[in-house]
Amino acid sequence: MPLASMIRPNRSGRSHARHARRMLGAALAATFAVSLVACAPDPVAEQYLEGNDKGYISADGAYAEIAPEDRGEPIVFGGVTEDGEAFSSEDIAGDVTVVNFWYAACAPCRLEAKDLESVWQANEDEDVSFIGVNIYDQPDTAKAFAEAYGVTYPSLIDVDSGEAKLAFASDAPLQGTPSTLVLDKQGRVAARIIGPLDGPSILSTLVKDALAESA
């Protein structure tokens, strides 16, 4: 028997293996979606609190404000939200804007979600906008996260295009996930928080400082 015949893969077996992998992937995806909705207790967040980083990057919530004279150019960014709606920074021109980079499997992202939402709820009647930038997930996962953690502001789905992350690369390169930026009324980066929020107070203060500035 020729050697080629001896090593040729069995097409039927290969097809069966592909089918099995698809079934396994679907089962894992379903399990992940259920775990987002039934998020108490949250084992991923608990692992983070116990010191197991699981591959995401996090810092200690260090923050820095940037004096107006030291700020870069206004950031022009956009994309498509988890609900399929087009978004442009022009839509929120003149607002103080909080931009949060996150993804669903990131444990500190889960822990800080309530604090981000708290600051958003406290300021939504002011000239303030919140927008998330999801760097890894597809829309269904992002929507499941928002439902599970009570997030009411939109997020851009940036995993395929990287458009939003690229827009911030020169003035505020992504150094960790989660990261949160506060943009002033001109759309310039006024403050950075690298890592998860340690409660809502720091972000709330940064937003109020930016609001108090003249446009």
mmCIF file of C-alpha atoms in Angstrom:
data_model
loop_
_atom_site.group_PDB
_atom_site.id
_atom_site.type_symbol
_atom_site.label_atom_id
_atom_site.label_comp_id
_atom_site.label_asym_id
_atom_site.label_seq_id
_atom_site.Cartn_x
_atom_site.Cartn_y
_atom_site.Cartn_z
ATOM 1 C CA MET A 1 0.000 0.000 0.000
ATOM 2 C CA PRO A 2 1.393 3.456 -0.904
ATOM 3 C CA LEU A 3 2.522 5.577 2.026
ATOM 4 C CA ALA A 4 0.116 8.373 1.043
ATOM 5 C CA SER A 5 -2.804 5.978 1.462
ATOM 6 C CA MET A 6 -1.577 4.943 4.878
ATOM 7 C CA ILE A 7 -1.427 8.504 6.279
ATOM 8 C CA ARG A 8 -4.459 10.036 4.546
ATOM 9 C CA PRO A 9 -6.861 11.254 7.272
ATOM 10 C CA ASN A 10 -10.251 9.639 7.552
ATOM 11 C CA ARG A 11 -12.674 12.261 6.266
ATOM 12 C CA SER A 12 -15.580 10.785 8.193
ATOM 13 C CA GLY A 13 -13.595 10.852 11.430
ATOM 14 C CA ARG A 14 -12.394 14.384 10.755
ATOM 15 C CA SER A 15 -15.952 15.555 10.113
ATOM 16 C CA HIS A 16 -17.085 13.912 13.331
ATOM 17 C CA ALA A 17 -14.299 15.677 15.257
ATOM 18 C CA ARG A 18 -15.252 19.049 13.804
ATOM 19 C CA HIS A 19 -18.862 18.454 14.778
ATOM 20 C CA ALA A 20 -17.830 17.533 18.305
ATOM 21 C CA ARG A 21 -15.726 20.677 18.607
ATOM 22 C CA ARG A 22 -18.635 22.826 17.436
ATOM 23 C CA MET A 23 -20.941 21.208 19.972
ATOM 24 C CA LEU A 24 -18.403 21.751 22.736
ATOM 25 C CA GLY A 25 -17.905 25.408 21.737
ATOM 26 C CA ALA A 26 -21.649 26.021 21.749
ATOM 27 C CA ALA A 27 -21.982 24.412 25.157
ATOM 28 C CA LEU A 28 -19.160 26.538 26.585
ATOM 29 C CA ALA A 29 -20.659 29.712 25.145
ATOM 30 C CA ALA A 30 -24.035 28.879 26.650
ATOM 31 C CA THR A 31 -22.441 28.155 30.003
ATOM 32 C CA PHE A 32 -20.614 31.505 29.922
ATOM 33 C CA ALA A 33 -23.810 33.388 29.103
ATOM 34 C CA VAL A 34 -25.625 31.704 31.984
ATOM 35 C CA SER A 35 -22.757 32.542 34.346
ATOM 36 C CA LEU A 36 -23.051 36.217 33.414
ATOM 37 C CA VAL A 37 -26.755 36.331 34.135
ATOM 38 C CA ALA A 38 -26.446 34.328 37.329
ATOM 39 C CA CYS A 39 -23.573 36.418 38.603
ATOM 40 C CA ALA A 40 -23.838 35.914 42.361
ATOM 41 C CA PRO A 41 -21.493 34.528 43.449
ATOM 42 C CA ASP A 42 -19.097 35.469 40.650
ATOM 43 C CA PRO A 43 -16.205 32.945 40.626
ATOM 44 C CA VAL A 44 -14.059 35.008 38.251
ATOM 45 C CA ALA A 45 -14.340 38.087 40.445
ATOM 46 C CA GLU A 46 -13.588 35.945 43.496
ATOM 47 C CA GLN A 47 -10.449 34.589 41.806
ATOM 48 C CA TYR A 48 -9.323 38.156 41.156
ATOM 49 C CA LEU A 49 -9.840 39.102 44.793
ATOM 50 C CA GLU A 50 -7.766 36.057 45.753
ATOM 51 C CA GLY A 51 -4.912 37.273 43.523
ATOM 52 C CA ASN A 52 -5.458 35.087 40.430
ATOM 53 C CA ASP A 53 -5.270 37.426 37.402
ATOM 54 C CA LYS A 54 -6.379 34.880 34.775
ATOM 55 C CA GLY A 55 -4.637 36.669 31.928
ATOM 56 C CA TYR A 56 -6.179 40.135 32.117
ATOM 57 C CA ILE A 57 -4.010 43.120 32.918
ATOM 58 C CA SER A 58 -4.793 45.208 35.935
ATOM 59 C CA ALA A 59 -3.163 47.908 38.000
ATOM 60 C CA ASP A 60 -4.104 49.284 41.385
ATOM 61 C CA GLY A 61 -6.453 52.032 40.261
ATOM 62 C CA ALA A 62 -3.670 54.623 40.005
ATOM 63 C CA TYR A 63 -4.936 57.851 38.486
ATOM 64 C CA ALA A 64 -3.549 61.073 37.112
ATOM 65 C CA GLU A 65 -5.130 64.370 36.159
ATOM 66 C CA ILE A 66 -3.642 66.322 33.259
ATOM 67 C CA ALA A 67 -3.501 70.105 33.437
ATOM 68 C CA PRO A 68 -5.428 71.805 30.604
ATOM 69 C CA GLU A 69 -2.269 73.298 29.116
ATOM 70 C CA ASP A 70 -0.651 69.851 28.942
ATOM 71 C CA ARG A 71 -3.481 68.015 27.210
ATOM 72 C CA GLY A 72 -3.245 66.679 23.689
ATOM 73 C CA GLU A 73 -5.597 67.142 20.779
ATOM 74 C CA PRO A 74 -9.301 66.233 20.993
ATOM 75 C CA ILE A 75 -9.852 62.515 20.470
ATOM 76 C CA VAL A 76 -12.111 61.699 17.536
ATOM 77 C CA PHE A 77 -13.459 58.173 17.854
ATOM 78 C CA GLY A 78 -16.460 56.047 17.016
ATOM 79 C CA GLY A 79 -17.750 52.615 16.182
ATOM 80 C CA VAL A 80 -20.830 50.436 16.584
ATOM 81 C CA THR A 81 -22.473 49.663 19.917
ATOM 82 C CA GLU A 82 -23.603 46.285 21.190
ATOM 83 C CA ASP A 83 -27.096 47.167 19.943
ATOM 84 C CA GLY A 84 -25.802 47.752 16.410
ATOM 85 C CA GLU A 85 -26.111 51.539 16.579
ATOM 86 C CA ALA A 86 -23.496 53.785 15.006
ATOM 87 C CA PHE A 87 -21.690 56.055 17.458
ATOM 88 C CA SER A 88 -19.412 59.044 16.885
ATOM 89 C CA SER A 89 -17.711 61.313 19.388
ATOM 90 C CA GLU A 90 -19.384 64.127 17.453
ATOM 91 C CA ASP A 91 -22.669 62.893 18.941
ATOM 92 C CA ILE A 92 -21.510 63.947 22.427
ATOM 93 C CA ALA A 93 -19.468 67.036 21.540
ATOM 94 C CA GLY A 94 -19.303 69.475 24.443
ATOM 95 C CA ASP A 95 -19.877 66.823 27.109
ATOM 96 C CA VAL A 96 -17.427 65.599 29.701
ATOM 97 C CA THR A 97 -17.014 61.975 28.625
ATOM 98 C CA VAL A 98 -15.994 58.870 30.557
ATOM 99 C CA VAL A 99 -14.512 56.134 28.369
ATOM 100 C CA ASN A 100 -14.055 52.717 29.977
ATOM 101 C CA PHE A 101 -12.059 49.925 28.289
ATOM 102 C CA TRP A 102 -13.267 46.480 29.373
ATOM 103 C CA TYR A 103 -14.293 42.937 28.437
ATOM 104 C CA ALA A 104 -16.680 40.459 30.016
ATOM 105 C CA ALA A 105 -14.264 37.819 31.320
ATOM 106 C CA CYS A 106 -12.103 40.459 33.046
ATOM 107 C CA ALA A 107 -12.707 40.048 36.784
ATOM 108 C CA PRO A 108 -11.852 43.627 37.834
ATOM 109 C CA CYS A 109 -14.150 44.859 35.043
ATOM 110 C CA ARG A 110 -16.966 42.977 36.757
ATOM 111 C CA LEU A 111 -16.075 44.409 40.156
ATOM 112 C CA GLU A 112 -15.968 48.025 38.993
ATOM 113 C CA ALA A 113 -19.142 47.871 36.891
ATOM 114 C CA LYS A 114 -21.379 48.993 39.768
ATOM 115 C CA ASP A 115 -19.113 51.969 40.534
ATOM 116 C CA LEU A 116 -19.058 53.124 36.924
ATOM 117 C CA GLU A 117 -22.829 52.840 36.759
ATOM 118 C CA SER A 118 -23.160 54.713 40.060
ATOM 119 C CA VAL A 119 -21.145 57.682 38.749
ATOM 120 C CA TRP A 120 -23.086 57.614 35.494
ATOM 121 C CA GLN A 121 -26.439 57.642 37.312
ATOM 122 C CA ALA A 122 -25.283 60.536 39.497
ATOM 123 C CA ASN A 123 -24.271 62.636 36.484
ATOM 124 C CA GLU A 124 -26.584 61.651 33.652
ATOM 125 C CA ASP A 125 -28.595 64.875 34.043
ATOM 126 C CA GLU A 126 -25.405 66.914 33.627
ATOM 127 C CA ASP A 127 -23.375 67.457 30.449
ATOM 128 C CA VAL A 128 -21.757 64.058 30.922
ATOM 129 C CA SER A 129 -21.620 60.992 28.678
ATOM 130 C CA PHE A 130 -20.389 57.476 29.399
ATOM 131 C CA ILE A 131 -19.227 55.051 26.713
ATOM 132 C CA GLY A 132 -17.610 51.659 27.115
ATOM 133 C CA VAL A 133 -15.102 50.179 24.681
ATOM 134 C CA ASN A 134 -15.273 46.391 24.696
ATOM 135 C CA ILE A 135 -11.949 45.164 23.345
ATOM 136 C CA TYR A 136 -12.601 41.387 23.101
ATOM 137 C CA ASP A 137 -16.287 40.414 23.005
ATOM 138 C CA GLN A 138 -19.052 40.138 20.448
ATOM 139 C CA PRO A 139 -22.371 41.983 20.956
ATOM 140 C CA ASP A 140 -24.328 39.160 22.615
ATOM 141 C CA THR A 141 -21.705 38.731 25.321
ATOM 142 C CA ALA A 142 -21.516 42.482 25.933
ATOM 143 C CA LYS A 143 -25.296 42.706 26.226
ATOM 144 C CA ALA A 144 -25.396 39.761 28.638
ATOM 145 C CA PHE A 145 -22.787 41.507 30.780
ATOM 146 C CA ALA A 146 -24.758 44.772 30.796
ATOM 147 C CA GLU A 147 -27.912 42.951 31.854
ATOM 148 C CA ALA A 148 -26.141 40.961 34.566
ATOM 149 C CA TYR A 149 -24.282 43.911 36.073
ATOM 150 C CA GLY A 150 -26.883 46.632 35.573
ATOM 151 C CA VAL A 151 -24.913 48.737 33.091
ATOM 152 C CA THR A 152 -27.173 51.183 31.264
ATOM 153 C CA TYR A 153 -24.724 53.181 29.122
ATOM 154 C CA PRO A 154 -23.623 51.789 25.718
ATOM 155 C CA SER A 155 -20.364 50.135 24.725
ATOM 156 C CA LEU A 156 -18.572 50.054 21.394
ATOM 157 C CA ILE A 157 -17.712 46.584 20.111
ATOM 158 C CA ASP A 158 -14.068 47.093 19.141
ATOM 159 C CA VAL A 159 -12.737 43.544 18.874
ATOM 160 C CA ASP A 160 -12.817 43.313 15.071
ATOM 161 C CA SER A 161 -11.921 46.839 13.952
ATOM 162 C CA GLY A 162 -9.848 48.154 16.865
ATOM 163 C CA GLU A 163 -11.039 51.563 15.665
ATOM 164 C CA ALA A 164 -11.724 53.081 19.071
ATOM 165 C CA LYS A 165 -8.594 51.731 20.736
ATOM 166 C CA LEU A 166 -6.491 53.043 17.851
ATOM 167 C CA ALA A 167 -8.023 56.503 18.172
ATOM 168 C CA PHE A 168 -6.665 56.785 21.717
ATOM 169 C CA ALA A 169 -3.297 55.137 21.028
ATOM 170 C CA SER A 170 -1.189 58.290 20.695
ATOM 171 C CA ASP A 171 -2.569 60.250 23.657
ATOM 172 C CA ALA A 172 -3.710 57.444 25.967
ATOM 173 C CA PRO A 173 -2.314 54.036 24.968
ATOM 174 C CA LEU A 174 -4.085 51.151 26.648
ATOM 175 C CA GLN A 175 -1.805 50.102 29.516
ATOM 176 C CA GLY A 176 -4.160 47.806 31.366
ATOM 177 C CA THR A 177 -7.666 46.430 31.385
ATOM 178 C CA PRO A 178 -9.789 47.898 32.754
ATOM 179 C CA SER A 179 -8.760 51.476 32.075
ATOM 180 C CA THR A 180 -10.926 54.574 32.371
ATOM 181 C CA LEU A 181 -10.409 57.965 30.763
ATOM 182 C CA VAL A 182 -12.126 61.257 31.464
ATOM 183 C CA LEU A 183 -12.317 63.572 28.449
ATOM 184 C CA ASP A 184 -12.878 67.281 28.924
ATOM 185 C CA LYS A 185 -15.534 69.305 27.115
ATOM 186 C CA GLN A 186 -13.212 69.663 24.136
ATOM 187 C CA GLY A 187 -12.706 65.905 23.892
ATOM 188 C CA ARG A 188 -9.137 65.921 25.264
ATOM 189 C CA VAL A 189 -7.882 63.391 27.806
ATOM 190 C CA ALA A 190 -8.137 65.161 31.167
ATOM 191 C CA ALA A 191 -7.562 62.188 33.480
ATOM 192 C CA ARG A 192 -6.607 58.510 33.409
ATOM 193 C CA ILE A 193 -7.368 55.657 35.788
ATOM 194 C CA ILE A 194 -5.295 52.539 35.120
ATOM 195 C CA GLY A 195 -6.843 49.440 36.640
ATOM 196 C CA PRO A 196 -10.181 48.996 38.398
ATOM 197 C CA LEU A 197 -11.924 51.765 40.279
ATOM 198 C CA ASP A 198 -11.532 51.618 44.033
ATOM 199 C CA GLY A 199 -15.066 52.812 44.652
ATOM 200 C CA PRO A 200 -16.856 55.634 42.834
ATOM 201 C CA SER A 201 -15.371 58.628 44.661
ATOM 202 C CA ILE A 202 -12.223 59.233 42.580
ATOM 203 C CA LEU A 203 -14.024 59.004 39.247
ATOM 204 C CA SER A 204 -16.833 61.188 40.580
ATOM 205 C CA THR A 205 -14.306 63.845 41.600
ATOM 206 C CA LEU A 206 -12.515 63.706 38.240
ATOM 207 C CA VAL A 207 -15.812 64.153 36.408
ATOM 208 C CA LYS A 208 -16.814 67.102 38.592
ATOM 209 C CA ASP A 209 -13.400 68.707 38.099
ATOM 210 C CA ALA A 210 -13.797 68.454 34.329
ATOM 211 C CA LEU A 211 -17.342 69.816 34.510
ATOM 212 C CA ALA A 212 -16.143 72.815 36.492
ATOM 213 C CA GLU A 213 -13.698 73.825 33.749
ATOM 214 C CA SER A 214 -14.714 76.345 31.168
ATOM 215 C CA ALA A 215 -15.216 74.862 27.704
#
